[in-house]
Coordinates of C-alpha atoms in Angstrom, one line a residue:
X1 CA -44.7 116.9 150.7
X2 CA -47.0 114.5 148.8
X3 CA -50.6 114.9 147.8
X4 CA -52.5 111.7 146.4
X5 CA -55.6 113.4 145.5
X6 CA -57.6 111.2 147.5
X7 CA -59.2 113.2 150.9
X8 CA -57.8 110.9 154.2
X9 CA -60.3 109.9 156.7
X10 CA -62.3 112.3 159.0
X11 CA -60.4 113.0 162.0
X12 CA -62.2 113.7 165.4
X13 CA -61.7 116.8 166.8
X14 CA -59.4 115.6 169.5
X15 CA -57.7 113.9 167.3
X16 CA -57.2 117.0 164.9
X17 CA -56.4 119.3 167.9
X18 CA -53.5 116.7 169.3
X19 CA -52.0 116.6 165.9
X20 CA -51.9 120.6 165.8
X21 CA -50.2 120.6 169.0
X22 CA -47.7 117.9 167.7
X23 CA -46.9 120.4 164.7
X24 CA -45.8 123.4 167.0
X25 CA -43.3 121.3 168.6
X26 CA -40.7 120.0 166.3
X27 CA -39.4 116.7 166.6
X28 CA -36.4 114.9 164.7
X29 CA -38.8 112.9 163.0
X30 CA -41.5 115.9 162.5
X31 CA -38.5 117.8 160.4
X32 CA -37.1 114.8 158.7
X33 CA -41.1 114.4 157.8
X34 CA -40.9 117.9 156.0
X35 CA -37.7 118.2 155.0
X36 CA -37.2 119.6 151.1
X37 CA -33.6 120.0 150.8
X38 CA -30.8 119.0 152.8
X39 CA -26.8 119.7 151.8
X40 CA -23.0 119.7 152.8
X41 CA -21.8 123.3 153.4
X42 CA -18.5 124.4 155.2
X43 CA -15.2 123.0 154.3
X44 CA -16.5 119.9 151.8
X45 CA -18.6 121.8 149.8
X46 CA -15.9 124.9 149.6
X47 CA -12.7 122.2 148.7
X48 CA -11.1 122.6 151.7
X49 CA -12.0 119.4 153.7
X50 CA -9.1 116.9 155.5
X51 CA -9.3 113.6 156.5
X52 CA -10.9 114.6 160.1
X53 CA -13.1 117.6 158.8
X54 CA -16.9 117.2 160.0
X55 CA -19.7 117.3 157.9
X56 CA -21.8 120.4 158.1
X57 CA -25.4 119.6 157.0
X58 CA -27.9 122.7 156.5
X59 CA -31.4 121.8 155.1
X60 CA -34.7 123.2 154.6
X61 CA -38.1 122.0 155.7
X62 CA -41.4 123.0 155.0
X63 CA -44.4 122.6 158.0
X64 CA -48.3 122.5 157.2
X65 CA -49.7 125.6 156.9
X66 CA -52.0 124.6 159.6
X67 CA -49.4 124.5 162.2
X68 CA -49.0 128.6 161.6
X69 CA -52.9 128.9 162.3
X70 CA -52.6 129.1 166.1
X71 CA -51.3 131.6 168.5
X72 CA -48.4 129.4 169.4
X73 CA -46.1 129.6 166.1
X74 CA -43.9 126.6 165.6
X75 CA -39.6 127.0 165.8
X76 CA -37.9 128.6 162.8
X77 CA -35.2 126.4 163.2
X78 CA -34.1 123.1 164.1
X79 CA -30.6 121.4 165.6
X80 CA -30.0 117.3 165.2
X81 CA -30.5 114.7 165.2
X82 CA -27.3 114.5 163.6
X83 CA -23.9 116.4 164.7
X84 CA -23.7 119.9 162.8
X85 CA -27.0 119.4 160.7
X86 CA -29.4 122.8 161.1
X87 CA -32.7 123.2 159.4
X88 CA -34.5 126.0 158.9
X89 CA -38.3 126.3 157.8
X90 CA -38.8 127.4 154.6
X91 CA -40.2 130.7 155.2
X92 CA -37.0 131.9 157.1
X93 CA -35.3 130.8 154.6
X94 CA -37.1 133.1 151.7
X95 CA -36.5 135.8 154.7
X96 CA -32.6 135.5 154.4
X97 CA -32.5 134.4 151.4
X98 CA -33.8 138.1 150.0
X99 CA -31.6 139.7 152.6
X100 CA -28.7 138.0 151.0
X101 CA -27.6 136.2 153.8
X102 CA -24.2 134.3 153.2
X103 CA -25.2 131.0 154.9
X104 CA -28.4 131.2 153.4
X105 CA -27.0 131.9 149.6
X106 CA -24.6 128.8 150.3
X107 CA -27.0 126.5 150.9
X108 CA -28.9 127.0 147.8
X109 CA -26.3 126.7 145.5
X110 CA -24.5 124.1 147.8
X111 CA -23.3 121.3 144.9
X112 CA -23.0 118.4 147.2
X113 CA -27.0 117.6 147.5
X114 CA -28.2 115.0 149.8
X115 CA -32.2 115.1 149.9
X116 CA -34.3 117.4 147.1
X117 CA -38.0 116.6 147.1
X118 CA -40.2 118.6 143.8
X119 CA -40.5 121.5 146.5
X120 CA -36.5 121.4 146.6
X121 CA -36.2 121.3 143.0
X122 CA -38.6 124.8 143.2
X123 CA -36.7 126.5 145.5
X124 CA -33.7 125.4 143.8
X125 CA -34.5 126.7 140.7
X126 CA -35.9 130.2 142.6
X127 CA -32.5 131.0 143.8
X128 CA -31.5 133.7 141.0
X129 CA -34.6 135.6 142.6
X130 CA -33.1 135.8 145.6
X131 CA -29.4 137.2 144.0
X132 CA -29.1 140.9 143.3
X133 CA -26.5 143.7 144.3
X134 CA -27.6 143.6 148.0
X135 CA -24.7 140.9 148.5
X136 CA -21.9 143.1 148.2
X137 CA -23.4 144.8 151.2
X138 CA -24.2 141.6 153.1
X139 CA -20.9 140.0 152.4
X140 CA -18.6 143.1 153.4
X141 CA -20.4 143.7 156.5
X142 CA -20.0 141.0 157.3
X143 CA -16.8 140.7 156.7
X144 CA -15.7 143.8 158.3
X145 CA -17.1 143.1 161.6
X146 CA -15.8 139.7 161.6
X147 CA -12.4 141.1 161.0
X148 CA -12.4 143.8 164.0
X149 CA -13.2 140.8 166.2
X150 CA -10.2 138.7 164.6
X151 CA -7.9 142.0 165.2
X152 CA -9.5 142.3 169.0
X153 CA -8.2 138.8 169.4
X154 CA -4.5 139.6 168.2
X155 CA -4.8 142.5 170.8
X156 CA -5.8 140.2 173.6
X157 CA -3.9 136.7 172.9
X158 CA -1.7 138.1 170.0
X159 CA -3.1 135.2 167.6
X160 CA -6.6 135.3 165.8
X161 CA -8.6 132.4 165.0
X162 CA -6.7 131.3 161.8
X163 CA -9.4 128.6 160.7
X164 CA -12.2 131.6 160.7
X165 CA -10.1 134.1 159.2
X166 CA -9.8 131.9 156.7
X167 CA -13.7 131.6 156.1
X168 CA -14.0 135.3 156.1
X169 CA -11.4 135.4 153.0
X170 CA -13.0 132.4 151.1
X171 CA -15.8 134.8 151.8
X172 CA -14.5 137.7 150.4
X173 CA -13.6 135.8 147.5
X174 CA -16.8 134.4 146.7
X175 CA -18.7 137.2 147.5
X176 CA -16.7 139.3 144.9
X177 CA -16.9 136.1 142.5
X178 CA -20.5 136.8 142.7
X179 CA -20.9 140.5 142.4
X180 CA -18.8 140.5 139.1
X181 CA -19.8 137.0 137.8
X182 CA -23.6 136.8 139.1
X183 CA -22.8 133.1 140.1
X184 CA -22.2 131.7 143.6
X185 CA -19.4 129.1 143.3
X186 CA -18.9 127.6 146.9
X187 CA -15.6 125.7 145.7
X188 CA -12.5 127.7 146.7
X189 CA -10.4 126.3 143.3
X190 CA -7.1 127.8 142.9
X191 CA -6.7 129.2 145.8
X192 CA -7.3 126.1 148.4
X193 CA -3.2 126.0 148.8
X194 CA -3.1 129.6 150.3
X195 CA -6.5 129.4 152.3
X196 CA -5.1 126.4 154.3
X197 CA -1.8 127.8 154.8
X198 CA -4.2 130.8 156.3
X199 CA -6.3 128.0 158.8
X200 CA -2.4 126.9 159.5
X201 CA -1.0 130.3 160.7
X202 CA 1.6 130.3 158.1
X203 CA 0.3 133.7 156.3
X204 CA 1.7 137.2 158.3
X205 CA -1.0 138.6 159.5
X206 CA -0.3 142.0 157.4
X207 CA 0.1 139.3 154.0
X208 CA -3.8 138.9 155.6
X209 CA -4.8 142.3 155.5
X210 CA -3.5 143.3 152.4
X211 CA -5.4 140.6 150.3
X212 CA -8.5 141.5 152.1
X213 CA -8.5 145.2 151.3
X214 CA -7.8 144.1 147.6
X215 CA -10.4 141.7 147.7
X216 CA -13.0 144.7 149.0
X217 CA -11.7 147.1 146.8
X218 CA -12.3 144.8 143.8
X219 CA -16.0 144.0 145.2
X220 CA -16.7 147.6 145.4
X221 CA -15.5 148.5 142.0
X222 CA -17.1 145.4 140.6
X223 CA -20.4 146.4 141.9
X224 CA -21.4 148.9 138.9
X225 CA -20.9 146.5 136.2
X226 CA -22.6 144.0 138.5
X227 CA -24.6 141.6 136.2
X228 CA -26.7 141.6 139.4
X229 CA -29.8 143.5 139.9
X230 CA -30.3 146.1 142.3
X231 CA -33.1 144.4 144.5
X232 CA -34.1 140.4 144.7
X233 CA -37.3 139.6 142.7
X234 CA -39.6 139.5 146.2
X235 CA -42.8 138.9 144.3
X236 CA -41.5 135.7 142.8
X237 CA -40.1 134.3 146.2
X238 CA -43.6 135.4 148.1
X239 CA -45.5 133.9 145.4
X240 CA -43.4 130.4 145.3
X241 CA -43.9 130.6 149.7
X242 CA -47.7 131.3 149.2
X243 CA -48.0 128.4 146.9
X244 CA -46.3 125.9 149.1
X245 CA -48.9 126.8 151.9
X246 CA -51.9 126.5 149.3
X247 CA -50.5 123.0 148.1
X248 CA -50.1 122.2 152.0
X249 CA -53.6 123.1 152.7
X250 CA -55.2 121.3 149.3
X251 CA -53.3 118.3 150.7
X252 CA -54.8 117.8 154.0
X253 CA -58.1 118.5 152.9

């Protein structure tokens, strides 16, 4: 987003009224337009990429406030143009992000950065607001039910899903990195051997379940001594959203 300072020229009504249509229906190019942040999540940001992995992009973009003035509310999210790139607008994003959501948390503190306007540097630089002991929840939730549909598919084809059974324990991990550290580190380190012998069904299943419980158990006991706060700071992350709309409006005027 970039304000000159200068006021553009007077549009004509029609004019004003076709380009509030254009905002409620999002376009590659509208997104691209309004795009803050964009990353690499999944298996290059967590250190667990191969030669044929894809590249999963997840971004944030920020619309005018004036396309939120009508009764038709423009999408929350947006697919493309490229293969596995989401974006979400940035008020969803302040939405999960205070209700600790995993993909959410991962795309802030995502090291592998590919487009960061000022507005991504400020929501950057929000994202301890958004931490606090609510992610221990979140994450083992999560986790659990994610699990009971991994066991429901030994029951039914006597194999899980190894690749996503090994997300849920780089999960696990980082989620209980996170209650006892109060720092989200996406890289899976030491433990990138084992993880891929998980994706390659080389683990026993009950080798599987064993280092889950532990990994839940140390979460939960971790979560006392958290260095994490009980709730998210809310009043700093509304504040930050109400700001971007204000600078939004100042800049079309």
């Amino acid at each position: 987003m970039v304000c000159t300072g200068q006021r553009p020229p007077r549009r004509s009504a029609q004019r004003s009224g076709e380009a509030a249509a254009v905002e409620h229906t999002l376009t590659d190019q509208l997104v691209d337009d309004h795009t803050i942040l964009q990353v690499v999540v999944g298996s290059r940001a967590f250190g667990l990429s191969g030669a044929a992995s894809d590249t999963d992009r997840r971004g944030v973009y920020a619309l005018p406030a004036s396309a939120f003035w009508g009764l038709r509310k423009p999408a929350r999210h947006h697919d493309g143009p490229l293969d596995e790139q989401v974006r979400w607008e940035v008020e969803r994003v302040c939405t999960l992000g205070l209700a600790a959501n995993p993909t959410v948390l991962e795309v802030l503190h995502s090291p592998l950065v590919e487009t960061c306007t000022p507005l991504g540097v400020e929501l950057r630089a929000l994202t301890p607001a958004f931490l606090s002991r609510r992610v221990a929840d979140t994450y083992l939730r999560y986790a659990t039910a994610q699990f009971g549909k991994a066991e429901r598919g030994i029951a039914r084809t006597g194999v899980p899903t190894w690749r996503h059974v090994m997300h849920l324990i780089r999960l696990l991990t980082a989620g209980g990195d996170l209650v006892r550290t109060g720092r989200l580190v996406l890289d899976v380190g030491v433990d990138r051997d084992r993880l891929l012998a998980v994706k390659a069904g080389e683990v026993p299943w009950a080798e599987i379940v064993t280092w889950r419980d532990r990994l839940v158990s140390r979460m939960t006991a971790d979560l006392a001594t958290s260095p994490l706060p009980d709730q998210p700071d809310e009043a700093r992350v509304e504040q930050w959203l109400i700001s971007v709309r204000e600078r939004s409006v100042r800049c079309s005027a």
